[in-house]
Each structure stands twice: as structure tokens, then as C-alpha cells.
């Protein structure tokens, strides 16, 4: 009985430890001008590192890679034999093609027992320096529903991407744009607004310089004293912190403002009014779309707090809107 239990536990342990083990004989280089052992070794080691950094899988490389010169592709049956010997539940097969000036990386995973393909993804680049970002994308998409074609971080834009969908690498980091939105005054009125925006993308954070104008409201802004209208505007300097490095991400931001607020009676001329200006602050967040594109969108909301009073009120408001920005190439 003890021997049976020991055997059962041993089999269960082997099964558990093989669940996330993948055997990989290395990339085959197809139509590459000089299919060197160095290129095969570096790309195979990189994909191993990127997968293991992003997922709980262990990649077992063929020990001959980098030691015995360039290795030709092993047969599917031999991969099954090697994966079985190393107790790997899966094995992976990969190819790097070079065709008409384009590098094409193909990566597939097969179940050792059935030889059935259980995952596949591809990525394309137009230069050898594109291989590293492409392998990074494939490492993240490994065994997920994401694809390397769309799961792009801001510093992984390749020359091939720029040709196809006008993405911009982070060196194109000046953006000018327009804002449409509004400013809600709690328990009072909502002012519609527009503005201009300048953004400098410093990779880790974005610096924003915005001009905003919220013209006179047509609705009473003071329930205790009907018939008043408000106008507000100003400039702000702030910092936006993206929560991830992906092309579309949530963010938090904040900064300082210098603005003005004017209140007047609706049936009076603008000469019969009270107007105050001064500094303030804002804090908020939102969602940034297509950060590494030549055109991106910033959807935001923020609490705007002026450090001055007008008509005995501190007119704190909630700004919201969307900024459409266009890359300004240097």
C-alpha cells in the first residue's frame, strides 16, 4: 500500500511540475542572408527571457544552441521525443523569415501528448533592430488572447508599424491639440467649454500646458439668487502619470492653474459684475488612447480648486472633456 501511494504521489508530482514546462529547440532562420548561430542563440534566449518574465512558464532550450554552430530545424517527431524526455507538457516551434525586406516571426505551441497546436502568434518588423521589441510583444502575448500585433507598448514601435498605421516612436514627443468639454459647479450649473493643449511626452510622465475657456452660462448659477451667470477660464501647467506603458492606459494627473471667474446679473450689462482671478490647483485622472500614435485622445476629469473667492464663493468645479492631440515632429 505504501509503495502504491509513493508511486501515485510521484506521478502527481511529475504531472504538476510538467504543467508549465515548454521545450523549445530554438528559432529556425529562413531566407536570412546569413543564418548565424549567434542570431539563433540571441533570439531564442530573448524569447525565453520575455516569456518567463511575463508568465509562470519554464522554457527549456536545446542545450546545443550557441555551442554547436547554427542548428537546422528538428522534425516535429523529434521535438515530441525531446519534450517527452525532458518531461515537458508542451513544446514550441518558431521561425524567423526574411521576405521582401520584412522580418516575420512565427511562434507556435503544441501539446506533447497529442501534437496538437494550442497557441500561435506572429509579428512583423522591417529591420533587424525590430526583432527585440517584436520578441518582447510575443513574450507578453504567449498563451493569452492578446496578439503581438496590437499589444504594443510605447517604446516598442517598429519601423514596420510606422509604415502601416502611422504609429510614432517616443522620440516624436511634442503634441498640440484641442479640448472640448465642460465644468460642473456642484449644486449650481454646468459650463460648456473649449481650449488648446500642448503636451510633452517624457516617456515616464507627460507634461501638459493647457488653455481653457468656459463661456457665460445660460442657466442660473446661484439658486439662492436667480438670474446670475458665470464665465470662467485660465491656463494650467500639470503632470500626467500613465499607469502603464501600453498605448492605451489609465492615468492620474494634477497641477497648478491661473484663472479667473466672473459673475454678473443676467439682465445687466457686463459692466455690472464681479470678477476675480488668482491661482488654484487641479487633481484628476482619465484614459489615454493611442499614446504612441501621431493622433491620440485624452479623456479626463478633474477637480478644479481656485484659491480665491468671487461673490463670497469659492467656485470649486469638476472639469471634464476630451483632448485630441496631434504629433508635432521635430
PDB file of C-alpha atoms in Angstrom:
ATOM      1  CA  UNK A   1       0.000   0.000   0.000  1.00  0.00           C
ATOM      2  CA  UNK A   2       2.829   2.390   0.900  1.00  0.00           C
ATOM      3  CA  UNK A   3       4.584   1.623  -2.394  1.00  0.00           C
ATOM      4  CA  UNK A   4       1.360   2.331  -4.287  1.00  0.00           C
ATOM      5  CA  UNK A   5       0.886   5.669  -2.507  1.00  0.00           C
ATOM      6  CA  UNK A   6       4.528   6.604  -3.152  1.00  0.00           C
ATOM      7  CA  UNK A   7       4.140   5.803  -6.856  1.00  0.00           C
ATOM      8  CA  UNK A   8       0.897   7.806  -7.042  1.00  0.00           C
ATOM      9  CA  UNK A   9       2.457  10.811  -5.303  1.00  0.00           C
ATOM     10  CA  UNK A  10       5.479  10.596  -7.603  1.00  0.00           C
ATOM     11  CA  UNK A  11       3.283  10.577 -10.687  1.00  0.00           C
ATOM     12  CA  UNK A  12       1.234  13.513  -9.372  1.00  0.00           C
ATOM     13  CA  UNK A  13       4.423  15.467  -8.646  1.00  0.00           C
ATOM     14  CA  UNK A  14       5.776  14.827 -12.139  1.00  0.00           C
ATOM     15  CA  UNK A  15       2.456  15.870 -13.671  1.00  0.00           C
ATOM     16  CA  UNK A  16       2.321  19.055 -11.602  1.00  0.00           C
ATOM     17  CA  UNK A  17       5.910  20.063 -12.364  1.00  0.00           C
ATOM     18  CA  UNK A  18       5.453  19.442 -16.106  1.00  0.00           C
ATOM     19  CA  UNK A  19       2.284  21.533 -16.468  1.00  0.00           C
ATOM     20  CA  UNK A  20       4.096  24.779 -17.229  1.00  0.00           C
ATOM     21  CA  UNK A  21       7.245  23.387 -18.860  1.00  0.00           C
ATOM     22  CA  UNK A  22       7.796  24.097 -22.559  1.00  0.00           C
ATOM     23  CA  UNK A  23      10.602  22.597 -24.644  1.00  0.00           C
ATOM     24  CA  UNK A  24      11.981  24.891 -27.368  1.00  0.00           C
ATOM     25  CA  UNK A  25      14.562  23.726 -29.928  1.00  0.00           C
ATOM     26  CA  UNK A  26      15.230  27.324 -30.995  1.00  0.00           C
ATOM     27  CA  UNK A  27      14.256  29.591 -33.856  1.00  0.00           C
ATOM     28  CA  UNK A  28      14.782  28.428 -37.431  1.00  0.00           C
ATOM     29  CA  UNK A  29      16.101  31.277 -39.607  1.00  0.00           C
ATOM     30  CA  UNK A  30      14.524  31.143 -43.066  1.00  0.00           C
ATOM     31  CA  UNK A  31      15.775  33.174 -46.011  1.00  0.00           C
ATOM     32  CA  UNK A  32      18.001  35.196 -43.686  1.00  0.00           C
ATOM     33  CA  UNK A  33      21.117  36.181 -45.634  1.00  0.00           C
ATOM     34  CA  UNK A  34      23.493  34.758 -43.031  1.00  0.00           C
ATOM     35  CA  UNK A  35      21.647  32.404 -40.633  1.00  0.00           C
ATOM     36  CA  UNK A  36      24.300  32.581 -37.919  1.00  0.00           C
ATOM     37  CA  UNK A  37      24.453  30.652 -34.674  1.00  0.00           C
ATOM     38  CA  UNK A  38      24.726  33.975 -32.832  1.00  0.00           C
ATOM     39  CA  UNK A  39      21.418  35.306 -34.171  1.00  0.00           C
ATOM     40  CA  UNK A  40      19.698  31.988 -33.498  1.00  0.00           C
ATOM     41  CA  UNK A  41      21.076  31.890 -29.945  1.00  0.00           C
ATOM     42  CA  UNK A  42      20.244  35.501 -29.044  1.00  0.00           C
ATOM     43  CA  UNK A  43      16.675  35.428 -30.393  1.00  0.00           C
ATOM     44  CA  UNK A  44      15.956  32.075 -28.730  1.00  0.00           C
ATOM     45  CA  UNK A  45      17.367  33.259 -25.398  1.00  0.00           C
ATOM     46  CA  UNK A  46      15.401  36.522 -25.627  1.00  0.00           C
ATOM     47  CA  UNK A  47      12.040  34.837 -26.212  1.00  0.00           C
ATOM     48  CA  UNK A  48      12.795  32.508 -23.272  1.00  0.00           C
ATOM     49  CA  UNK A  49      13.513  35.520 -21.031  1.00  0.00           C
ATOM     50  CA  UNK A  50      10.467  37.505 -22.158  1.00  0.00           C
ATOM     51  CA  UNK A  51       8.091  34.562 -21.657  1.00  0.00           C
ATOM     52  CA  UNK A  52       9.470  33.668 -18.225  1.00  0.00           C
ATOM     53  CA  UNK A  53       9.386  37.328 -17.130  1.00  0.00           C
ATOM     54  CA  UNK A  54       5.723  37.677 -18.051  1.00  0.00           C
ATOM     55  CA  UNK A  55       4.289  34.227 -17.296  1.00  0.00           C
ATOM     56  CA  UNK A  56       4.745  31.270 -14.956  1.00  0.00           C
ATOM     57  CA  UNK A  57       6.199  29.024 -17.652  1.00  0.00           C
ATOM     58  CA  UNK A  58       9.642  27.455 -17.814  1.00  0.00           C
ATOM     59  CA  UNK A  59      11.220  27.347 -21.273  1.00  0.00           C
ATOM     60  CA  UNK A  60      13.751  24.545 -21.820  1.00  0.00           C
ATOM     61  CA  UNK A  61      16.124  25.422 -24.666  1.00  0.00           C
ATOM     62  CA  UNK A  62      18.032  22.876 -26.708  1.00  0.00           C
ATOM     63  CA  UNK A  63      21.422  22.740 -24.960  1.00  0.00           C
ATOM     64  CA  UNK A  64      23.221  22.731 -28.320  1.00  0.00           C
ATOM     65  CA  UNK A  65      22.053  26.261 -29.199  1.00  0.00           C
ATOM     66  CA  UNK A  66      25.039  28.604 -29.269  1.00  0.00           C
ATOM     67  CA  UNK A  67      27.531  25.752 -28.813  1.00  0.00           C
ATOM     68  CA  UNK A  68      27.419  23.649 -31.994  1.00  0.00           C
ATOM     69  CA  UNK A  69      27.003  26.354 -34.632  1.00  0.00           C
ATOM     70  CA  UNK A  70      23.740  27.063 -36.428  1.00  0.00           C
ATOM     71  CA  UNK A  71      21.210  24.287 -35.822  1.00  0.00           C
ATOM     72  CA  UNK A  72      18.846  23.228 -38.576  1.00  0.00           C
ATOM     73  CA  UNK A  73      15.213  22.701 -37.685  1.00  0.00           C
ATOM     74  CA  UNK A  74      14.427  19.418 -35.996  1.00  0.00           C
ATOM     75  CA  UNK A  75      11.424  17.387 -37.117  1.00  0.00           C
ATOM     76  CA  UNK A  76       8.078  17.519 -35.337  1.00  0.00           C
ATOM     77  CA  UNK A  77       8.549  13.911 -34.195  1.00  0.00           C
ATOM     78  CA  UNK A  78      11.984  14.692 -32.756  1.00  0.00           C
ATOM     79  CA  UNK A  79      10.547  17.645 -30.850  1.00  0.00           C
ATOM     80  CA  UNK A  80       7.971  15.300 -29.326  1.00  0.00           C
ATOM     81  CA  UNK A  81      10.721  12.865 -28.300  1.00  0.00           C
ATOM     82  CA  UNK A  82      12.875  15.613 -26.755  1.00  0.00           C
ATOM     83  CA  UNK A  83       9.915  17.206 -24.954  1.00  0.00           C
ATOM     84  CA  UNK A  84       8.900  13.794 -23.557  1.00  0.00           C
ATOM     85  CA  UNK A  85      12.430  13.073 -22.344  1.00  0.00           C
ATOM     86  CA  UNK A  86      12.516  16.432 -20.528  1.00  0.00           C
ATOM     87  CA  UNK A  87       9.037  15.869 -19.064  1.00  0.00           C
ATOM     88  CA  UNK A  88       7.675  18.976 -20.778  1.00  0.00           C
ATOM     89  CA  UNK A  89       3.922  19.098 -21.306  1.00  0.00           C
ATOM     90  CA  UNK A  90       4.369  21.427 -24.307  1.00  0.00           C
ATOM     91  CA  UNK A  91       6.911  22.112 -26.988  1.00  0.00           C
ATOM     92  CA  UNK A  92       7.326  25.284 -29.020  1.00  0.00           C
ATOM     93  CA  UNK A  93       8.351  25.779 -32.627  1.00  0.00           C
ATOM     94  CA  UNK A  94       9.446  29.106 -34.030  1.00  0.00           C
ATOM     95  CA  UNK A  95      10.587  30.600 -37.317  1.00  0.00           C
ATOM     96  CA  UNK A  96      12.088  33.933 -38.328  1.00  0.00           C
ATOM     97  CA  UNK A  97      11.514  34.627 -42.030  1.00  0.00           C
ATOM     98  CA  UNK A  98      13.026  37.428 -44.058  1.00  0.00           C
ATOM     99  CA  UNK A  99      10.905  38.173 -47.119  1.00  0.00           C
ATOM    100  CA  UNK A 100      10.996  41.313 -49.303  1.00  0.00           C
ATOM    101  CA  UNK A 101      12.563  43.436 -46.595  1.00  0.00           C
ATOM    102  CA  UNK A 102      10.265  42.231 -43.794  1.00  0.00           C
ATOM    103  CA  UNK A 103      11.135  40.049 -40.794  1.00  0.00           C
ATOM    104  CA  UNK A 104       8.262  37.720 -39.890  1.00  0.00           C
ATOM    105  CA  UNK A 105       8.378  35.876 -36.583  1.00  0.00           C
ATOM    106  CA  UNK A 106       6.050  32.895 -36.187  1.00  0.00           C
ATOM    107  CA  UNK A 107       5.692  31.121 -32.859  1.00  0.00           C
ATOM    108  CA  UNK A 108       3.508  28.113 -32.057  1.00  0.00           C
ATOM    109  CA  UNK A 109       2.986  25.891 -29.013  1.00  0.00           C
ATOM    110  CA  UNK A 110       1.992  22.221 -29.224  1.00  0.00           C
ATOM    111  CA  UNK A 111       0.853  19.734 -26.588  1.00  0.00           C
ATOM    112  CA  UNK A 112       3.433  16.968 -26.336  1.00  0.00           C
ATOM    113  CA  UNK A 113       0.977  14.098 -25.845  1.00  0.00           C
ATOM    114  CA  UNK A 114      -1.334  14.936 -28.771  1.00  0.00           C
ATOM    115  CA  UNK A 115       0.973  17.040 -31.030  1.00  0.00           C
ATOM    116  CA  UNK A 116      -1.982  19.448 -31.286  1.00  0.00           C
ATOM    117  CA  UNK A 117      -1.263  23.162 -31.702  1.00  0.00           C
ATOM    118  CA  UNK A 118      -2.719  25.039 -28.716  1.00  0.00           C
ATOM    119  CA  UNK A 119      -1.431  28.582 -29.342  1.00  0.00           C
ATOM    120  CA  UNK A 120       0.059  30.618 -32.192  1.00  0.00           C
ATOM    121  CA  UNK A 121       1.030  34.230 -32.854  1.00  0.00           C
ATOM    122  CA  UNK A 122       3.007  36.231 -35.414  1.00  0.00           C
ATOM    123  CA  UNK A 123       4.788  39.588 -35.548  1.00  0.00           C
ATOM    124  CA  UNK A 124       6.400  41.614 -38.354  1.00  0.00           C
ATOM    125  CA  UNK A 125       9.292  44.062 -38.482  1.00  0.00           C
ATOM    126  CA  UNK A 126      11.148  45.898 -41.228  1.00  0.00           C
ATOM    127  CA  UNK A 127      14.675  45.915 -39.760  1.00  0.00           C
ATOM    128  CA  UNK A 128      16.883  43.702 -37.614  1.00  0.00           C
ATOM    129  CA  UNK A 129      16.611  46.173 -34.720  1.00  0.00           C
ATOM    130  CA  UNK A 130      12.859  45.457 -34.709  1.00  0.00           C
ATOM    131  CA  UNK A 131      13.468  41.864 -33.548  1.00  0.00           C
ATOM    132  CA  UNK A 132      13.869  42.754 -29.863  1.00  0.00           C
ATOM    133  CA  UNK A 133      10.554  44.683 -29.498  1.00  0.00           C
ATOM    134  CA  UNK A 134       8.770  42.002 -31.530  1.00  0.00           C
ATOM    135  CA  UNK A 135      10.065  39.246 -29.251  1.00  0.00           C
ATOM    136  CA  UNK A 136       9.027  41.327 -26.240  1.00  0.00           C
ATOM    137  CA  UNK A 137       5.469  41.559 -27.587  1.00  0.00           C
ATOM    138  CA  UNK A 138       5.371  37.814 -28.292  1.00  0.00           C
ATOM    139  CA  UNK A 139       6.629  37.149 -24.777  1.00  0.00           C
ATOM    140  CA  UNK A 140       3.638  39.043 -23.358  1.00  0.00           C
ATOM    141  CA  UNK A 141       1.066  37.521 -25.712  1.00  0.00           C
ATOM    142  CA  UNK A 142       2.339  33.961 -25.049  1.00  0.00           C
ATOM    143  CA  UNK A 143      -0.594  31.657 -24.260  1.00  0.00           C
ATOM    144  CA  UNK A 144      -3.039  34.579 -23.950  1.00  0.00           C
ATOM    145  CA  UNK A 145      -5.811  36.018 -26.117  1.00  0.00           C
ATOM    146  CA  UNK A 146      -3.725  39.137 -26.812  1.00  0.00           C
ATOM    147  CA  UNK A 147      -1.776  39.441 -30.055  1.00  0.00           C
ATOM    148  CA  UNK A 148       1.681  40.871 -30.693  1.00  0.00           C
ATOM    149  CA  UNK A 149       0.224  42.985 -33.494  1.00  0.00           C
ATOM    150  CA  UNK A 150      -1.953  45.058 -31.178  1.00  0.00           C
ATOM    151  CA  UNK A 151      -0.332  44.728 -27.732  1.00  0.00           C
ATOM    152  CA  UNK A 152       2.260  47.479 -28.243  1.00  0.00           C
ATOM    153  CA  UNK A 153       3.963  49.450 -25.505  1.00  0.00           C
ATOM    154  CA  UNK A 154       5.160  52.991 -26.184  1.00  0.00           C
ATOM    155  CA  UNK A 155       8.832  52.082 -26.686  1.00  0.00           C
ATOM    156  CA  UNK A 156       8.136  49.031 -28.874  1.00  0.00           C
ATOM    157  CA  UNK A 157       7.000  50.764 -32.074  1.00  0.00           C
ATOM    158  CA  UNK A 158       8.878  49.311 -35.041  1.00  0.00           C
ATOM    159  CA  UNK A 159       9.666  50.800 -38.422  1.00  0.00           C
ATOM    160  CA  UNK A 160       7.119  48.377 -39.877  1.00  0.00           C
ATOM    161  CA  UNK A 161       4.408  49.707 -37.525  1.00  0.00           C
ATOM    162  CA  UNK A 162       5.136  53.272 -38.604  1.00  0.00           C
ATOM    163  CA  UNK A 163       4.699  52.348 -42.256  1.00  0.00           C
ATOM    164  CA  UNK A 164       1.381  50.617 -41.669  1.00  0.00           C
ATOM    165  CA  UNK A 165      -0.661  52.525 -39.102  1.00  0.00           C
ATOM    166  CA  UNK A 166       1.258  55.740 -38.506  1.00  0.00           C
ATOM    167  CA  UNK A 167       2.427  54.996 -35.018  1.00  0.00           C
ATOM    168  CA  UNK A 168       5.162  57.241 -33.695  1.00  0.00           C
ATOM    169  CA  UNK A 169       8.083  56.172 -31.550  1.00  0.00           C
ATOM    170  CA  UNK A 170       8.577  58.043 -28.307  1.00  0.00           C
ATOM    171  CA  UNK A 171      11.073  60.445 -29.927  1.00  0.00           C
ATOM    172  CA  UNK A 172       8.046  62.139 -31.554  1.00  0.00           C
ATOM    173  CA  UNK A 173       7.014  63.554 -28.214  1.00  0.00           C
ATOM    174  CA  UNK A 174       5.532  67.015 -28.846  1.00  0.00           C
ATOM    175  CA  UNK A 175       1.751  67.180 -29.252  1.00  0.00           C
ATOM    176  CA  UNK A 176      -0.652  70.054 -29.824  1.00  0.00           C
ATOM    177  CA  UNK A 177      -4.382  69.607 -29.533  1.00  0.00           C
ATOM    178  CA  UNK A 178      -7.857  70.947 -28.926  1.00  0.00           C
ATOM    179  CA  UNK A 179     -10.179  70.355 -25.976  1.00  0.00           C
ATOM    180  CA  UNK A 180     -13.945  70.132 -25.834  1.00  0.00           C
ATOM    181  CA  UNK A 181     -15.669  69.676 -22.513  1.00  0.00           C
ATOM    182  CA  UNK A 182     -17.243  71.449 -19.599  1.00  0.00           C
ATOM    183  CA  UNK A 183     -17.041  72.475 -15.978  1.00  0.00           C
ATOM    184  CA  UNK A 184     -19.668  71.433 -13.471  1.00  0.00           C
ATOM    185  CA  UNK A 185     -20.265  73.607 -10.395  1.00  0.00           C
ATOM    186  CA  UNK A 186     -21.798  71.344  -7.702  1.00  0.00           C
ATOM    187  CA  UNK A 187     -25.404  72.299  -6.844  1.00  0.00           C
ATOM    188  CA  UNK A 188     -25.298  75.059  -9.417  1.00  0.00           C
ATOM    189  CA  UNK A 189     -24.653  74.993 -13.168  1.00  0.00           C
ATOM    190  CA  UNK A 190     -22.537  73.294 -15.835  1.00  0.00           C
ATOM    191  CA  UNK A 191     -20.488  75.489 -18.152  1.00  0.00           C
ATOM    192  CA  UNK A 192     -19.582  74.257 -21.624  1.00  0.00           C
ATOM    193  CA  UNK A 193     -16.003  74.887 -22.660  1.00  0.00           C
ATOM    194  CA  UNK A 194     -13.199  74.539 -25.151  1.00  0.00           C
ATOM    195  CA  UNK A 195      -9.452  75.058 -25.170  1.00  0.00           C
ATOM    196  CA  UNK A 196      -5.989  74.410 -26.561  1.00  0.00           C
ATOM    197  CA  UNK A 197      -3.484  71.894 -25.225  1.00  0.00           C
ATOM    198  CA  UNK A 198       0.247  71.291 -25.509  1.00  0.00           C
ATOM    199  CA  UNK A 199       1.765  68.009 -24.310  1.00  0.00           C
ATOM    200  CA  UNK A 200       5.390  66.935 -23.951  1.00  0.00           C
ATOM    201  CA  UNK A 201       5.763  63.166 -23.571  1.00  0.00           C
ATOM    202  CA  UNK A 202       8.852  62.414 -21.467  1.00  0.00           C
ATOM    203  CA  UNK A 203       8.251  58.627 -21.587  1.00  0.00           C
ATOM    204  CA  UNK A 204       7.707  58.178 -17.830  1.00  0.00           C
ATOM    205  CA  UNK A 205       5.375  61.176 -17.448  1.00  0.00           C
ATOM    206  CA  UNK A 206       3.664  63.727 -19.691  1.00  0.00           C
ATOM    207  CA  UNK A 207       3.830  67.475 -19.082  1.00  0.00           C
ATOM    208  CA  UNK A 208       0.712  69.456 -20.014  1.00  0.00           C
ATOM    209  CA  UNK A 209       0.211  73.164 -20.697  1.00  0.00           C
ATOM    210  CA  UNK A 210      -3.463  73.938 -21.335  1.00  0.00           C
ATOM    211  CA  UNK A 211      -5.595  76.987 -22.056  1.00  0.00           C
ATOM    212  CA  UNK A 212      -9.289  76.618 -21.187  1.00  0.00           C
ATOM    213  CA  UNK A 213     -12.310  78.886 -21.591  1.00  0.00           C
ATOM    214  CA  UNK A 214     -15.782  78.239 -20.174  1.00  0.00           C
ATOM    215  CA  UNK A 215     -18.055  80.975 -21.622  1.00  0.00           C
ATOM    216  CA  UNK A 216     -21.018  82.506 -19.853  1.00  0.00           C
ATOM    217  CA  UNK A 217     -23.622  80.020 -18.686  1.00  0.00           C
ATOM    218  CA  UNK A 218     -27.186  80.481 -19.882  1.00  0.00           C
ATOM    219  CA  UNK A 219     -28.520  78.808 -16.714  1.00  0.00           C
ATOM    220  CA  UNK A 220     -28.718  80.372 -13.272  1.00  0.00           C
ATOM    221  CA  UNK A 221     -25.603  79.506 -11.287  1.00  0.00           C
ATOM    222  CA  UNK A 222     -26.893  80.615  -7.902  1.00  0.00           C
ATOM    223  CA  UNK A 223     -30.130  79.036  -6.732  1.00  0.00           C
ATOM    224  CA  UNK A 224     -30.388  81.445  -3.813  1.00  0.00           C
ATOM    225  CA  UNK A 225     -30.056  84.435  -6.146  1.00  0.00           C
ATOM    226  CA  UNK A 226     -31.538  83.520  -9.564  1.00  0.00           C
ATOM    227  CA  UNK A 227     -30.595  85.417 -12.661  1.00  0.00           C
ATOM    228  CA  UNK A 228     -26.809  85.280 -12.329  1.00  0.00           C
ATOM    229  CA  UNK A 229     -24.446  83.989 -14.995  1.00  0.00           C
ATOM    230  CA  UNK A 230     -20.848  82.848 -14.798  1.00  0.00           C
ATOM    231  CA  UNK A 231     -17.793  82.895 -17.042  1.00  0.00           C
ATOM    232  CA  UNK A 232     -14.522  81.149 -16.245  1.00  0.00           C
ATOM    233  CA  UNK A 233     -11.183  80.427 -17.870  1.00  0.00           C
ATOM    234  CA  UNK A 234      -7.439  80.217 -17.401  1.00  0.00           C
ATOM    235  CA  UNK A 235      -4.198  78.397 -18.079  1.00  0.00           C
ATOM    236  CA  UNK A 236      -2.815  75.339 -16.312  1.00  0.00           C
ATOM    237  CA  UNK A 237       0.525  73.578 -16.028  1.00  0.00           C
ATOM    238  CA  UNK A 238       0.458  69.970 -14.897  1.00  0.00           C
ATOM    239  CA  UNK A 239       1.883  66.465 -14.974  1.00  0.00           C
ATOM    240  CA  UNK A 240       0.154  63.328 -16.260  1.00  0.00           C
ATOM    241  CA  UNK A 241       1.312  59.934 -14.988  1.00  0.00           C
ATOM    242  CA  UNK A 242       0.232  56.923 -17.132  1.00  0.00           C
ATOM    243  CA  UNK A 243      -0.428  53.830 -15.016  1.00  0.00           C
ATOM    244  CA  UNK A 244       1.094  51.510 -17.655  1.00  0.00           C
ATOM    245  CA  UNK A 245       3.389  51.849 -20.675  1.00  0.00           C
ATOM    246  CA  UNK A 246       0.786  50.468 -23.063  1.00  0.00           C
ATOM    247  CA  UNK A 247      -0.508  52.514 -25.989  1.00  0.00           C
ATOM    248  CA  UNK A 248      -3.883  52.956 -24.235  1.00  0.00           C
ATOM    249  CA  UNK A 249      -3.863  53.346 -20.458  1.00  0.00           C
ATOM    250  CA  UNK A 250      -5.492  54.959 -17.452  1.00  0.00           C
ATOM    251  CA  UNK A 251      -3.676  57.919 -15.913  1.00  0.00           C
ATOM    252  CA  UNK A 252      -3.683  60.278 -12.951  1.00  0.00           C
ATOM    253  CA  UNK A 253      -2.739  63.933 -13.235  1.00  0.00           C
ATOM    254  CA  UNK A 254      -2.552  67.192 -11.367  1.00  0.00           C
ATOM    255  CA  UNK A 255      -1.042  70.647 -11.437  1.00  0.00           C
ATOM    256  CA  UNK A 256      -1.421  74.382 -10.882  1.00  0.00           C
ATOM    257  CA  UNK A 257      -3.825  76.811 -12.548  1.00  0.00           C
ATOM    258  CA  UNK A 258      -4.042  80.556 -13.009  1.00  0.00           C
ATOM    259  CA  UNK A 259      -7.583  81.556 -13.867  1.00  0.00           C
ATOM    260  CA  UNK A 260     -10.441  83.948 -13.435  1.00  0.00           C
ATOM    261  CA  UNK A 261     -14.138  83.755 -12.597  1.00  0.00           C
ATOM    262  CA  UNK A 262     -16.707  86.415 -13.451  1.00  0.00           C
ATOM    263  CA  UNK A 263     -20.286  86.596 -12.134  1.00  0.00           C
ATOM    264  CA  UNK A 264     -22.954  89.069 -13.358  1.00  0.00           C
ATOM    265  CA  UNK A 265     -26.698  89.578 -13.300  1.00  0.00           C
ATOM    266  CA  UNK A 266     -28.337  88.037 -16.375  1.00  0.00           C
ATOM    267  CA  UNK A 267     -30.360  91.194 -17.100  1.00  0.00           C
ATOM    268  CA  UNK A 268     -27.399  93.556 -16.572  1.00  0.00           C
ATOM    269  CA  UNK A 269     -24.544  94.632 -18.795  1.00  0.00           C
ATOM    270  CA  UNK A 270     -21.162  93.018 -18.255  1.00  0.00           C
ATOM    271  CA  UNK A 271     -20.102  96.234 -16.567  1.00  0.00           C
ATOM    272  CA  UNK A 272     -22.309  95.315 -13.577  1.00  0.00           C
ATOM    273  CA  UNK A 273     -20.327  92.297 -12.460  1.00  0.00           C
ATOM    274  CA  UNK A 274     -17.782  90.896 -10.043  1.00  0.00           C
ATOM    275  CA  UNK A 275     -14.613  89.327 -11.366  1.00  0.00           C
ATOM    276  CA  UNK A 276     -11.687  87.770  -9.521  1.00  0.00           C
ATOM    277  CA  UNK A 277      -8.534  85.996 -10.668  1.00  0.00           C
ATOM    278  CA  UNK A 278      -5.792  84.041  -8.992  1.00  0.00           C
ATOM    279  CA  UNK A 279      -4.021  80.725  -8.692  1.00  0.00           C
ATOM    280  CA  UNK A 280      -5.527  77.347  -7.998  1.00  0.00           C
ATOM    281  CA  UNK A 281      -4.884  73.633  -8.358  1.00  0.00           C
ATOM    282  CA  UNK A 282      -6.445  70.617 -10.014  1.00  0.00           C
ATOM    283  CA  UNK A 283      -6.301  66.856  -9.479  1.00  0.00           C
ATOM    284  CA  UNK A 284      -7.862  64.126 -11.562  1.00  0.00           C
ATOM    285  CA  UNK A 285      -7.412  61.274 -13.987  1.00  0.00           C
ATOM    286  CA  UNK A 286      -8.725  59.652 -17.109  1.00  0.00           C
ATOM    287  CA  UNK A 287      -7.896  57.405 -20.022  1.00  0.00           C
ATOM    288  CA  UNK A 288      -5.258  57.963 -22.718  1.00  0.00           C
ATOM    289  CA  UNK A 289      -5.908  56.333 -26.111  1.00  0.00           C
ATOM    290  CA  UNK A 290      -3.228  55.611 -28.759  1.00  0.00           C
ATOM    291  CA  UNK A 291      -0.416  57.294 -26.869  1.00  0.00           C
ATOM    292  CA  UNK A 292       2.219  56.300 -29.434  1.00  0.00           C
ATOM    293  CA  UNK A 293       0.143  57.319 -32.433  1.00  0.00           C
ATOM    294  CA  UNK A 294       0.506  60.546 -34.389  1.00  0.00           C
ATOM    295  CA  UNK A 295      -3.051  61.278 -33.200  1.00  0.00           C
ATOM    296  CA  UNK A 296      -4.132  60.441 -29.648  1.00  0.00           C
ATOM    297  CA  UNK A 297      -7.099  61.103 -27.372  1.00  0.00           C
ATOM    298  CA  UNK A 298      -7.100  62.049 -23.688  1.00  0.00           C
ATOM    299  CA  UNK A 299     -10.400  61.635 -21.841  1.00  0.00           C
ATOM    300  CA  UNK A 300     -10.186  63.404 -18.495  1.00  0.00           C
ATOM    301  CA  UNK A 301     -11.995  64.587 -15.407  1.00  0.00           C
ATOM    302  CA  UNK A 302     -10.515  66.659 -12.594  1.00  0.00           C
ATOM    303  CA  UNK A 303     -11.462  68.667  -9.533  1.00  0.00           C
ATOM    304  CA  UNK A 304     -10.518  72.330 -10.048  1.00  0.00           C
ATOM    305  CA  UNK A 305      -9.971  74.294  -6.822  1.00  0.00           C
ATOM    306  CA  UNK A 306      -9.353  78.066  -7.057  1.00  0.00           C
ATOM    307  CA  UNK A 307      -7.554  79.675  -4.106  1.00  0.00           C
ATOM    308  CA  UNK A 308      -9.658  82.832  -4.343  1.00  0.00           C
ATOM    309  CA  UNK A 309     -13.297  83.837  -3.793  1.00  0.00           C
ATOM    310  CA  UNK A 310     -15.743  85.645  -6.044  1.00  0.00           C
ATOM    311  CA  UNK A 311     -19.125  86.887  -4.825  1.00  0.00           C
ATOM    312  CA  UNK A 312     -18.214  85.350  -1.450  1.00  0.00           C
ATOM    313  CA  UNK A 313     -17.936  81.907  -3.062  1.00  0.00           C
ATOM    314  CA  UNK A 314     -15.047  79.545  -3.638  1.00  0.00           C
ATOM    315  CA  UNK A 315     -16.193  78.264  -7.018  1.00  0.00           C
ATOM    316  CA  UNK A 316     -14.730  74.755  -6.958  1.00  0.00           C
ATOM    317  CA  UNK A 317     -15.726  72.808 -10.058  1.00  0.00           C
ATOM    318  CA  UNK A 318     -15.305  69.478 -11.812  1.00  0.00           C
ATOM    319  CA  UNK A 319     -13.699  69.781 -15.256  1.00  0.00           C
ATOM    320  CA  UNK A 320     -14.276  67.074 -17.852  1.00  0.00           C
ATOM    321  CA  UNK A 321     -13.756  66.615 -21.558  1.00  0.00           C
ATOM    322  CA  UNK A 322     -11.697  65.098 -24.323  1.00  0.00           C
ATOM    323  CA  UNK A 323      -8.439  66.359 -25.811  1.00  0.00           C
ATOM    324  CA  UNK A 324      -7.498  65.412 -29.373  1.00  0.00           C
ATOM    325  CA  UNK A 325      -3.741  65.815 -29.875  1.00  0.00           C
ATOM    326  CA  UNK A 326      -1.573  65.714 -32.977  1.00  0.00           C
ATOM    327  CA  UNK A 327       2.132  64.841 -33.020  1.00  0.00           C
ATOM    328  CA  UNK A 328       4.461  67.717 -33.788  1.00  0.00           C
ATOM    329  CA  UNK A 329       7.548  66.129 -35.355  1.00  0.00           C
ATOM    330  CA  UNK A 330      10.893  67.676 -34.591  1.00  0.00           C
TER     331      UNK A 330
END
